[in-house]
GROMACS .gro file of C-alpha atoms in nm:
model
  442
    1UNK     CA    1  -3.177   5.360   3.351
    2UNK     CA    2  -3.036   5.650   3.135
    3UNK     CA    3  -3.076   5.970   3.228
    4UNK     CA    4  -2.989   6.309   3.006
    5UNK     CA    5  -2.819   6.552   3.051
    6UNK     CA    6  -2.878   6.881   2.922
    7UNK     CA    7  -2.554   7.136   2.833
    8UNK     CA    8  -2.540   7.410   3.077
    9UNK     CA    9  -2.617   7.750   2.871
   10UNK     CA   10  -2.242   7.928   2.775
   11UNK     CA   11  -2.076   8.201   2.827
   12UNK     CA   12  -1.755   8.421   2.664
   13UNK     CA   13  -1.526   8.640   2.915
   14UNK     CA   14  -1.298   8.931   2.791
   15UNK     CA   15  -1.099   9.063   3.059
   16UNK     CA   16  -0.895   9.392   3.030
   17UNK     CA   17  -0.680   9.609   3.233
   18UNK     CA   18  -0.493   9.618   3.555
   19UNK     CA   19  -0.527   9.359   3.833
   20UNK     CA   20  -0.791   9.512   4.029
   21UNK     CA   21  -1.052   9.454   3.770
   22UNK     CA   22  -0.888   9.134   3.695
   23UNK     CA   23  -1.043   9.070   4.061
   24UNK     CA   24  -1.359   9.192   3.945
   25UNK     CA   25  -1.332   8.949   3.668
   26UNK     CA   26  -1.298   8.686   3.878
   27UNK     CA   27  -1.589   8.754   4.106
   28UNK     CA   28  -1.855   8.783   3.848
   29UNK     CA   29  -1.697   8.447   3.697
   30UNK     CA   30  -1.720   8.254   4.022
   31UNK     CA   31  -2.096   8.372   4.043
   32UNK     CA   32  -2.183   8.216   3.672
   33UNK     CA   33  -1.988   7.894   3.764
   34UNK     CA   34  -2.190   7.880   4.056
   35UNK     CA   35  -2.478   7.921   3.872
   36UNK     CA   36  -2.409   7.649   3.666
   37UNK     CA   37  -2.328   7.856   3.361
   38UNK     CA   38  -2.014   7.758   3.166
   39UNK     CA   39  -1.737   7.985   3.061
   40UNK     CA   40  -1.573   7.948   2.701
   41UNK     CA   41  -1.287   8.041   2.604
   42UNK     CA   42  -1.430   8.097   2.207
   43UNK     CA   43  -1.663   8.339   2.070
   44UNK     CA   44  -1.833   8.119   1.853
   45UNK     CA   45  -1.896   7.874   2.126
   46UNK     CA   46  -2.075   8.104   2.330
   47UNK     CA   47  -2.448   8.242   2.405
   48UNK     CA   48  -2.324   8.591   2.519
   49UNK     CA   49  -2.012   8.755   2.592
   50UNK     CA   50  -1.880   8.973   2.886
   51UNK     CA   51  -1.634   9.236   2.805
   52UNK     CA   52  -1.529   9.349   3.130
   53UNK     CA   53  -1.299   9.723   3.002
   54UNK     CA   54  -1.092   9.948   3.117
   55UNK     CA   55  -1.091  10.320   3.112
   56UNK     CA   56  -0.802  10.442   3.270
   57UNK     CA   57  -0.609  10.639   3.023
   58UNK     CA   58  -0.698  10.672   2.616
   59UNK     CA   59  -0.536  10.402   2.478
   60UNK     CA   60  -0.676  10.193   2.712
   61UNK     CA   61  -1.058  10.309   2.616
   62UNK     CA   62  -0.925  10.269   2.235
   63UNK     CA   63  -0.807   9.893   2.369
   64UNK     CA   64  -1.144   9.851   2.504
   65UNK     CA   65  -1.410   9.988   2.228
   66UNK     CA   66  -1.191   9.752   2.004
   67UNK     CA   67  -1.216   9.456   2.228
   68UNK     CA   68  -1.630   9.513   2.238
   69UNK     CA   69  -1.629   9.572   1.841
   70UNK     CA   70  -1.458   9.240   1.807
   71UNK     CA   71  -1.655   9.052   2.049
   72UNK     CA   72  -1.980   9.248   1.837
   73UNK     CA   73  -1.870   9.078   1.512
   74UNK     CA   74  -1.762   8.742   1.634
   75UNK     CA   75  -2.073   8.676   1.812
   76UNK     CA   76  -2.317   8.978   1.847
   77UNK     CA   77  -2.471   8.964   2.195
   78UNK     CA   78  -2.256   9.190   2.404
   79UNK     CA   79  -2.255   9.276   2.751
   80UNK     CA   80  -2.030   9.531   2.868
   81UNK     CA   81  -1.931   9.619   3.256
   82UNK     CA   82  -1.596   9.747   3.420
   83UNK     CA   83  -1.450  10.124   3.465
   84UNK     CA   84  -1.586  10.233   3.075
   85UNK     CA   85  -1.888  10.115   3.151
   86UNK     CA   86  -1.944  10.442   3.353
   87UNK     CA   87  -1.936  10.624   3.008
   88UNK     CA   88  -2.228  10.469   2.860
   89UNK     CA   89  -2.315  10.727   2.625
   90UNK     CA   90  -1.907  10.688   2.433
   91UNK     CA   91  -1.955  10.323   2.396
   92UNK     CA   92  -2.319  10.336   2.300
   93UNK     CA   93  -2.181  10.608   2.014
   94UNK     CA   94  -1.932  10.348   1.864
   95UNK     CA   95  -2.116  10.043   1.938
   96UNK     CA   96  -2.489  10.107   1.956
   97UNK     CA   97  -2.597   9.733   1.933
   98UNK     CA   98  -2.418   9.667   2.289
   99UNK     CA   99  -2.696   9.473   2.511
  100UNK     CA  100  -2.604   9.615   2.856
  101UNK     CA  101  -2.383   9.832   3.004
  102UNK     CA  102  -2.294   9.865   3.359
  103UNK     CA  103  -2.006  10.001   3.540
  104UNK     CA  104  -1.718   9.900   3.758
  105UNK     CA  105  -1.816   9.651   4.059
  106UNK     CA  106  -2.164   9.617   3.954
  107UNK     CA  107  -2.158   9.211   3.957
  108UNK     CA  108  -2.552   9.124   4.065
  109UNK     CA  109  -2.616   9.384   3.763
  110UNK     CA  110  -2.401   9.186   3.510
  111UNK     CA  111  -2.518   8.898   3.660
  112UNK     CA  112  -2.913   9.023   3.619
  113UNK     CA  113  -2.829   9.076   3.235
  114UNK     CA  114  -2.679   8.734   3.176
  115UNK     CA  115  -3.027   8.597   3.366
  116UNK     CA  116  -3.213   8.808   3.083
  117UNK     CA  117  -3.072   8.700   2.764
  118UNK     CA  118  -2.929   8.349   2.864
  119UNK     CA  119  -3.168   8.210   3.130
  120UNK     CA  120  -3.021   8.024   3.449
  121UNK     CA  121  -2.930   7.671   3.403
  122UNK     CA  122  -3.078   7.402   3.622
  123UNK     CA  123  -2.794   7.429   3.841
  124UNK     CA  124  -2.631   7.068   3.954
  125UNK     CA  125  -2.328   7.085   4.146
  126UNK     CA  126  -2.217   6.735   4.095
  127UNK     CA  127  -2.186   6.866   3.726
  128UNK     CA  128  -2.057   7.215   3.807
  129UNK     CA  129  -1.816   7.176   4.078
  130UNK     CA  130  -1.680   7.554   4.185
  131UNK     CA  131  -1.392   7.557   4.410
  132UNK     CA  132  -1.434   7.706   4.764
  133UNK     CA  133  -1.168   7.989   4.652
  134UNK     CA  134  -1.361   8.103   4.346
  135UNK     CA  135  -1.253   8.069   4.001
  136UNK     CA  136  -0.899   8.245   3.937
  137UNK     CA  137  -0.742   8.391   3.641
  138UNK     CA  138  -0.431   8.410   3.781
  139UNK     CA  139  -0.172   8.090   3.823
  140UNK     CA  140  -0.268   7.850   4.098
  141UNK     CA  141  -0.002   8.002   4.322
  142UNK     CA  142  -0.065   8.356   4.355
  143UNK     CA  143  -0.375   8.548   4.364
  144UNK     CA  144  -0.435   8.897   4.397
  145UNK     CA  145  -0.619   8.990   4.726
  146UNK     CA  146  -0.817   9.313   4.671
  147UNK     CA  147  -0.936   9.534   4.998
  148UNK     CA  148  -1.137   9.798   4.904
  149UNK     CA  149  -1.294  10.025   4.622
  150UNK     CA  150  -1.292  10.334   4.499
  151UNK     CA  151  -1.018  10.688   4.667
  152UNK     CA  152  -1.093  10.977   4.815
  153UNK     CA  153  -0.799  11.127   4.652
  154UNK     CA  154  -0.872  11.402   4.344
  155UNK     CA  155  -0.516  11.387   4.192
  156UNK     CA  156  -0.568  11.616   3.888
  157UNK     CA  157  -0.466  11.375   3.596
  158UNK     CA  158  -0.712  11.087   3.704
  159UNK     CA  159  -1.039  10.987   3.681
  160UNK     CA  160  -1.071  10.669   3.913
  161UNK     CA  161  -1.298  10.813   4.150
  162UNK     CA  162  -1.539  10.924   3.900
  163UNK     CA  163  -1.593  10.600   3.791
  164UNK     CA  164  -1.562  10.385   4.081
  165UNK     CA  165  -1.641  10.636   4.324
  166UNK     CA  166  -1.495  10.729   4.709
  167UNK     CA  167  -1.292  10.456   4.928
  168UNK     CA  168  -1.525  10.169   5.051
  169UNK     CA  169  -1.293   9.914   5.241
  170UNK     CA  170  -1.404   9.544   5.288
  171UNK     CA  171  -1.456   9.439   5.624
  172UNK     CA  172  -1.161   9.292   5.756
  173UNK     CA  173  -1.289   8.965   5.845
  174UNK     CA  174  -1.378   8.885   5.465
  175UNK     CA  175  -1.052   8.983   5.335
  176UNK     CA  176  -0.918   8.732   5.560
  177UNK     CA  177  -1.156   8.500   5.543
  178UNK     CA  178  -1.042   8.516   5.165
  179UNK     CA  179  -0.734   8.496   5.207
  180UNK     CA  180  -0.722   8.163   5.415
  181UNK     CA  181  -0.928   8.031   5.148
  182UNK     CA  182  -0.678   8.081   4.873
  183UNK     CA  183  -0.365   7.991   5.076
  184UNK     CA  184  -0.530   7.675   5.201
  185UNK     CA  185  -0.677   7.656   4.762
  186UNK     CA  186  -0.215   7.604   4.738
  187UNK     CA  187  -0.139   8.037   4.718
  188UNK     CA  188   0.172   8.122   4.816
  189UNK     CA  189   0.191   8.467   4.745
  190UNK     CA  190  -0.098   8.700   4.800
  191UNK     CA  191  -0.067   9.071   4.654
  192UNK     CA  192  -0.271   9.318   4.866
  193UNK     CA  193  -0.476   9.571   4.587
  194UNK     CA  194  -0.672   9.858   4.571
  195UNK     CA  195  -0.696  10.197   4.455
  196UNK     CA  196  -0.490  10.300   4.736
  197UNK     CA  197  -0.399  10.084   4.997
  198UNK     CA  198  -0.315  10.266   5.258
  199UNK     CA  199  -0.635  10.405   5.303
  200UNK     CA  200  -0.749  10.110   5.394
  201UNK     CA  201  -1.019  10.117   5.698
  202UNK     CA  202  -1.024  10.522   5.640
  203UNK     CA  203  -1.402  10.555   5.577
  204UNK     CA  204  -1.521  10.291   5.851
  205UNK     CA  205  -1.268  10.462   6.120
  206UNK     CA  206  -1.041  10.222   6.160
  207UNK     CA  207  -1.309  10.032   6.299
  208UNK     CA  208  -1.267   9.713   6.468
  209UNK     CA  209  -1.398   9.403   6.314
  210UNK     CA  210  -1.323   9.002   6.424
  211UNK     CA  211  -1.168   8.774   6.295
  212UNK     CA  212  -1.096   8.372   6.435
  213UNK     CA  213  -1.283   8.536   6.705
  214UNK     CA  214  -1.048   8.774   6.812
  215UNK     CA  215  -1.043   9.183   6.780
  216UNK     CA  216  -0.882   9.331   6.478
  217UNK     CA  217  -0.866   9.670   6.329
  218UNK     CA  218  -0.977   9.818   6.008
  219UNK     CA  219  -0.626   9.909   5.878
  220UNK     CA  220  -0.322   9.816   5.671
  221UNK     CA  221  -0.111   9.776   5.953
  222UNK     CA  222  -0.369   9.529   6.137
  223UNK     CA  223  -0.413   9.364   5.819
  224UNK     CA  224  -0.035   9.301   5.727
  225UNK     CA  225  -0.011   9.194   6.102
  226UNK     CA  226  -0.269   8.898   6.048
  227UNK     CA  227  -0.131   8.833   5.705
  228UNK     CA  228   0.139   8.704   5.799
  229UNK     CA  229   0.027   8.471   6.014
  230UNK     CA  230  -0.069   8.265   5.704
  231UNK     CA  231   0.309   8.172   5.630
  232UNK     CA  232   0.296   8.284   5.240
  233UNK     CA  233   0.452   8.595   5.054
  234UNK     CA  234   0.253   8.931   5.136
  235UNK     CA  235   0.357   9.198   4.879
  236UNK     CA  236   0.206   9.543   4.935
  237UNK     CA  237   0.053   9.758   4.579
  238UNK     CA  238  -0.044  10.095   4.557
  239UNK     CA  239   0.076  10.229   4.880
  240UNK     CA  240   0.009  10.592   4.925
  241UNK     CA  241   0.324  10.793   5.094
  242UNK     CA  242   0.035  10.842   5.422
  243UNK     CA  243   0.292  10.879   5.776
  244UNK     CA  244   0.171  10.544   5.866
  245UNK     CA  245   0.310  10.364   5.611
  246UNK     CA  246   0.609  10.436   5.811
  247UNK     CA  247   0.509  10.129   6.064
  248UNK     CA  248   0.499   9.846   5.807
  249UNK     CA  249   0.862   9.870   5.763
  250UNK     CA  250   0.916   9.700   6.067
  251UNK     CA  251   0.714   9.429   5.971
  252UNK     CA  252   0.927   9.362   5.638
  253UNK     CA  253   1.267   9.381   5.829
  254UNK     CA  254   1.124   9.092   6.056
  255UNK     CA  255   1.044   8.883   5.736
  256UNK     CA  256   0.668   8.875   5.830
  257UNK     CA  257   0.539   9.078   5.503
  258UNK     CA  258   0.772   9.090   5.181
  259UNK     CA  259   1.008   9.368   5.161
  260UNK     CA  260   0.865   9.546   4.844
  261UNK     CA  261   0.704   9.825   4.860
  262UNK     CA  262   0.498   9.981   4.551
  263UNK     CA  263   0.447  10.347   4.579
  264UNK     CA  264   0.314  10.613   4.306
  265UNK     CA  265   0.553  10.875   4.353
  266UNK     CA  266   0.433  11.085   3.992
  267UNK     CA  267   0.702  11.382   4.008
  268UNK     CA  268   1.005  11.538   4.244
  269UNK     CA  269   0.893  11.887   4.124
  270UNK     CA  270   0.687  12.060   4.437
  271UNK     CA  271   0.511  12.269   4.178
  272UNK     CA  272   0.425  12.002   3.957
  273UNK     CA  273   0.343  11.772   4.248
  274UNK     CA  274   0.050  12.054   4.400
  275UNK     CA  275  -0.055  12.073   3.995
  276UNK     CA  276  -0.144  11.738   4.033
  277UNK     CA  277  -0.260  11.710   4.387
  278UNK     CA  278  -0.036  11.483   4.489
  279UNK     CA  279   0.154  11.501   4.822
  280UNK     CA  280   0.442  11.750   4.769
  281UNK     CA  281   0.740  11.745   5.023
  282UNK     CA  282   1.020  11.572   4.811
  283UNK     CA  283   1.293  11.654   5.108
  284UNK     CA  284   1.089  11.427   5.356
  285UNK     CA  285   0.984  11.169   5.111
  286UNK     CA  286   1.428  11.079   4.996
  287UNK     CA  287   1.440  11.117   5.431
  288UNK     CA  288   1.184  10.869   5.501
  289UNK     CA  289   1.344  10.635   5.196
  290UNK     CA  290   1.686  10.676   5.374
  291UNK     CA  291   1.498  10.543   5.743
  292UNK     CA  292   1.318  10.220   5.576
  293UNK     CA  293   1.644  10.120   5.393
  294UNK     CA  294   1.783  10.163   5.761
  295UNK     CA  295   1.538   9.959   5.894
  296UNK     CA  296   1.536   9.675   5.641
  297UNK     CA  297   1.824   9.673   5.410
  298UNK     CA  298   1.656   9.439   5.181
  299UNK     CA  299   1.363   9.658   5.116
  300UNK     CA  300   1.292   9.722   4.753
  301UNK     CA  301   1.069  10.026   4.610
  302UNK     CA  302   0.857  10.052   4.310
  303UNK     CA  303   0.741  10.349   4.201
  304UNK     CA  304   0.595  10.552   3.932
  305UNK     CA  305   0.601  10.874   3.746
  306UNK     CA  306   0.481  11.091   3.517
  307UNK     CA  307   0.659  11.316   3.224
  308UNK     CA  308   0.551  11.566   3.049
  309UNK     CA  309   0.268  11.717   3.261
  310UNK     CA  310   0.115  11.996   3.184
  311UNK     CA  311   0.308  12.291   3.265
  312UNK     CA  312   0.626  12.098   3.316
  313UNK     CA  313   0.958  12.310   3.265
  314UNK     CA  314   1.333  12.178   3.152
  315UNK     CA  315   1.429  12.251   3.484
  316UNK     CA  316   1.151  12.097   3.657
  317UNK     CA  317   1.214  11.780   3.472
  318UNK     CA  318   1.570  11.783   3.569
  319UNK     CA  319   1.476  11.813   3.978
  320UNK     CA  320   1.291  11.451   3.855
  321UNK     CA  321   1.617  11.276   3.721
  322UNK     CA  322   1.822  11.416   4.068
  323UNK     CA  323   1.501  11.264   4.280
  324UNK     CA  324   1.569  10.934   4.121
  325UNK     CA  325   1.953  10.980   4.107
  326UNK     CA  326   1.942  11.047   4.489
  327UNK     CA  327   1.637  10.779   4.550
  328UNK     CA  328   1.778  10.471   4.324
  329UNK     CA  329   1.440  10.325   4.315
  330UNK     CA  330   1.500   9.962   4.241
  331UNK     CA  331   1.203   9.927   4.022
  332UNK     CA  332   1.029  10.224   3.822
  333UNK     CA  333   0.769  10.299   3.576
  334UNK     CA  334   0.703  10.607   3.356
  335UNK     CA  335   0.440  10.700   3.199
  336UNK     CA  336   0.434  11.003   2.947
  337UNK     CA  337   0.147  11.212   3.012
  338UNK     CA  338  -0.176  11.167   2.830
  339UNK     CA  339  -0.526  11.368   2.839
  340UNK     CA  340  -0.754  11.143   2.978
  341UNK     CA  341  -1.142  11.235   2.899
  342UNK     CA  342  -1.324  11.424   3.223
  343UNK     CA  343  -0.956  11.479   3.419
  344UNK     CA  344  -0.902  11.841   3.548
  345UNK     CA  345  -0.552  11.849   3.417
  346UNK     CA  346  -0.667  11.891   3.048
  347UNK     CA  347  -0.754  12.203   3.125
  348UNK     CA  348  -0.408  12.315   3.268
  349UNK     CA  349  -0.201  12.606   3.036
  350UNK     CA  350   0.119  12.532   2.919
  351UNK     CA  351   0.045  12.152   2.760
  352UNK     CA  352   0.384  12.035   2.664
  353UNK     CA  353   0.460  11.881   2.273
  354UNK     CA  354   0.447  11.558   2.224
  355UNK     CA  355   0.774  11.537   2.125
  356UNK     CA  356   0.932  11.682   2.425
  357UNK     CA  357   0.748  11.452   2.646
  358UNK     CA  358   0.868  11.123   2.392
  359UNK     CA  359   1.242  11.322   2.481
  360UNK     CA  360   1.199  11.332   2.833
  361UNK     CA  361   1.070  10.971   2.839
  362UNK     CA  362   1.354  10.843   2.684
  363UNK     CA  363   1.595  11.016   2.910
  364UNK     CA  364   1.414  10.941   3.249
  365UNK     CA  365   1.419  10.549   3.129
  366UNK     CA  366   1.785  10.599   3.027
  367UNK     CA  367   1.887  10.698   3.396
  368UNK     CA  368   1.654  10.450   3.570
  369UNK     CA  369   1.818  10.190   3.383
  370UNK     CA  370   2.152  10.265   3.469
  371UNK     CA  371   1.978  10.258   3.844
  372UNK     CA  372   1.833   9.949   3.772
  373UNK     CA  373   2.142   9.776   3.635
  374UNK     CA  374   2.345   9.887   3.897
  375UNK     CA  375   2.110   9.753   4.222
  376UNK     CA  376   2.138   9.461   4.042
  377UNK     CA  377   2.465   9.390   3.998
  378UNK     CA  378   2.470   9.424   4.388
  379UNK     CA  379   2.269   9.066   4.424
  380UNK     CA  380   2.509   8.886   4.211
  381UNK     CA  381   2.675   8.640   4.448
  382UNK     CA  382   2.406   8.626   4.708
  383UNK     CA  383   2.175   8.379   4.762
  384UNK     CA  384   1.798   8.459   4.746
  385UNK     CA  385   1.480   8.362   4.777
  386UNK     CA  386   1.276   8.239   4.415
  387UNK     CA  387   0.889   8.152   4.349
  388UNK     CA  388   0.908   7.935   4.038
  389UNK     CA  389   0.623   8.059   3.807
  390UNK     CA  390   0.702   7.874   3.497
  391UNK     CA  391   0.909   7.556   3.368
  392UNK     CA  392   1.028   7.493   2.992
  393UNK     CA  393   1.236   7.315   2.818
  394UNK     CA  394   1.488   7.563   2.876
  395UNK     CA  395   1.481   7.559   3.267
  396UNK     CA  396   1.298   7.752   3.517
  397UNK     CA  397   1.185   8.103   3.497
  398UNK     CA  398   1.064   8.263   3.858
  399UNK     CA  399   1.076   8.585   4.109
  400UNK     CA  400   1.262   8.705   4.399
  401UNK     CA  401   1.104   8.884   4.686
  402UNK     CA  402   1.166   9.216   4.466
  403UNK     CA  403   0.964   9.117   4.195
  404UNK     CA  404   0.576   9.127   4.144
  405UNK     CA  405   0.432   8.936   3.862
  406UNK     CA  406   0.394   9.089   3.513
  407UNK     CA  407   0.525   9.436   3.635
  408UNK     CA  408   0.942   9.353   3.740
  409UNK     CA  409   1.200   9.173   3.635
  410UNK     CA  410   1.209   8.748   3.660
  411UNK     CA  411   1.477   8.490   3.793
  412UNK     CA  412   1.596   8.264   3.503
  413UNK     CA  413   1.725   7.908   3.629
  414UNK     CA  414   1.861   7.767   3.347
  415UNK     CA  415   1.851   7.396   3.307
  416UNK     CA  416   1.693   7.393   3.639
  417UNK     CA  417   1.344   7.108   3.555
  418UNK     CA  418   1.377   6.962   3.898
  419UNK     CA  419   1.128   7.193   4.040
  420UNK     CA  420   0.724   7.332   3.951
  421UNK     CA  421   0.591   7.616   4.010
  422UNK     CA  422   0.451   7.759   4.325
  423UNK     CA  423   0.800   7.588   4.474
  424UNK     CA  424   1.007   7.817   4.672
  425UNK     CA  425   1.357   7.752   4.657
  426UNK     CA  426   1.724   7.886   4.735
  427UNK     CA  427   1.923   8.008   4.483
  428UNK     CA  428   2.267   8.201   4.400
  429UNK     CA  429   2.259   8.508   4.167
  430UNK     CA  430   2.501   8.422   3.875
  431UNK     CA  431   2.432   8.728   3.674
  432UNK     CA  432   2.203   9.054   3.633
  433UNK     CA  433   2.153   9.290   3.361
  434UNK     CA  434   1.889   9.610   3.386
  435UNK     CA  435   1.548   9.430   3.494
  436UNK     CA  436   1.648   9.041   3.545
  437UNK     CA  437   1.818   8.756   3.736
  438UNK     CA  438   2.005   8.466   3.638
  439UNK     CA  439   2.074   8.220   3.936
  440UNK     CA  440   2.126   7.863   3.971
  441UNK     CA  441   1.957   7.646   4.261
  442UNK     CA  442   2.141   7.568   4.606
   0.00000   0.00000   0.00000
């Protein structure tokens, strides 16, 4: 007896910006695979498309209108969600024929407007098998474990909270119910987002929640704590400088979490800093650097910064390039500064040119190099730890501890094929220049 089956109804995914809405992206993917929709990886092969955007800054809106216009002309029903989505009215102005909009986080919504124009397949999950961890977009062995939404910060040049409003925190028990799921799924390195991480538990009061029936609190530290009990790679984004961040050093120097820590410094300038409503004492912040390195050598920082801001003076900058001279920040990002639509700092006096900011750029990333280059050099000789991401024909290509995916530097094993990725392995530094490794396996 035959029986037929009908093709589940199809649909296109375009996902852009930084890994928290890549985790977005995700979600609202597992929901249409468990819906028994299919996702395609072609325009013209699918019913609708999702353009999940970004709206952070204005190249990425311009990186996002073009993404929708494309996705308009290669197949012409459009749905668009994520952080632009909260600016209806600018898309609708460029792209008028867009079906829906919605904003960030608003997956039953997307998932509603999919329903409307591409009705729900007979759903058979013989046919559609979803894993138990979701669908990923990230490599099978790390996954990006996001704990809450929105701030409850107003820093002058941003616009985050507008458009995914103030700090909701997931309970504790489903981040780590999450988590198990995606180390037992093969992760070996989970990377702990959100808009601001050490917030996390703020707006519930720390409350306590359960977990594996036991007590546990609403809070980084609690959550790092249980963490680690999975025996993978924790690695800590978008840490706020809040006094308690102060008691998950500990935890890195006894090898429980990673020691990396990713903190948004923006500017050494107190003036500049209280312009942008950012957390101002630059003394304590280089004093409480000093105590973690103390406490665990092997700790590395991240951080980022912004030139150029409004009002910014010669001799403002220059208090920046001492910070980082005195700091040697292993890892740093810079950003020139760039009016973002609806952010209080537009309004500041004193805007500087364009082509003193592209100056100042070019000198902060000069110095930072030099930093760079030379905390490098200090590995060569030692042996470390390396998550192979990738193998080639050329060898292996993976991260220390100090490196996150995508945003730091990589470990190059050449001629190394005797391993795959998601392997952990020893390995000796050979040789270092200013963002990589080269090291050969033990």
């Amino acid at each position: 007896m035959s029986q037929t089956t009908t093709m589940p109804p199809r649909v296109g995914f375009v996902s852009l910006g930084c890994p928290k809405n890549l985790v977005d992206s995700e979600r609202i993917l597992t929901e249409l695979r468990t819906e028994g929709y299919e996702v395609v990886p072609r325009y013209d092969d699918a019913e609708i498309v999702i353009v999940n955007t970004c709206g952070f800054i204005d190249s990425a809106v311009q990186e996002s209108l073009e993404a929708i216009g494309e996705a308009l002309n290669e197949n012409g029903k459009v749905i668009v969600t994520g952080c632009l989505g909260a600016k209806e009215n600018q898309i609708r102005e460029v792209h008028p024929k867009v079906l829906e909009i919605t904003g960030p986080h608003s997956y039953e919504q997307v998932l509603s407007h999919v329903h409307r124009y591409v009705p729900k397949p007979q759903h058979n999950p013989f046919l559609s098998l979803v894993p138990e961890q979701g669908v990923k977009l990230t490599p099978r062995h790390y996954a990006y474990l996001k704990i809450s939404e929105g701030c409850n910060h107003r820093c002058t040049f941003c616009i985050i909270p507008s458009m995914r409003g103030d700090l909701d925190s997931r309970p504790i028990g489903s981040v780590l119910d999450e988590a198990k799921r995606l180390v037992e799924a093969g992760v070996k390195e989970l990377l702990v987002i959100s808009q601001d991480t050490s917030a996390y538990g703020v707006d519930v009061k720390h409350r306590t929640g359960f977990w594996n029936g036991s007590p546990v609190k609403t809070s980084m530290v609690s959550l790092c704590e249980q963490l680690a009990k999975l025996g993978v790679w924790v690695r800590l984004h978008y840490v706020y400088p809040y006094p308690h961040v102060d008691d998950v050093i500990p935890l890195m120097a006894e090898g429980k979490i990673l020691p990396y820590l990713d903190i948004p410094l923006q500017h050494a300038s107190p003036r500049i800093l209280k312009l942008m409503k950012r957390p101002g004492a630059v003394e304590r912040t280089l004093e409480r650097i000093k105590r973690w390195r103390e406490i665990c050598p092997q700790l590395t920082l991240r951080s980022t910064f912004i030139v150029g801001f409004p009002g910014e003076t010669e001799e403002e900058f220059q208090m920046l390039l001492d910070f980082l001279k005195e700091a040697r920040l292993d890892r740093v990002g810079c950003f020139k500064y760039s009016p973002v639509e609806g952010a209080t700092a537009n309004q500041l006096p004193d805007q500087v040119p364009e082509a003193v900011k592209e100056e100042r750029y070019d000198r902060f990333m000069q110095l930072q190099q030099k930093i760079s280059s030379e905390r490098l050099q200090e590995k060569v000789g030692r042996e470390i730890l390396v998550l192979i991401d990738e193998v080639d024909e050329e060898g292996a290509i993976g991260r220390s501890m100090a490196d996150a995916p995508e945003i730091d530097g990589a470990v190059y094993l050449n001629g190394e094929r005797d391993v795959k990725p998601g392997d952990v392995i020893r390995a000796v530094v050979d040789h270092a220049d200013e963002y990589d490794l080269w090291a050969t396996k033990r």
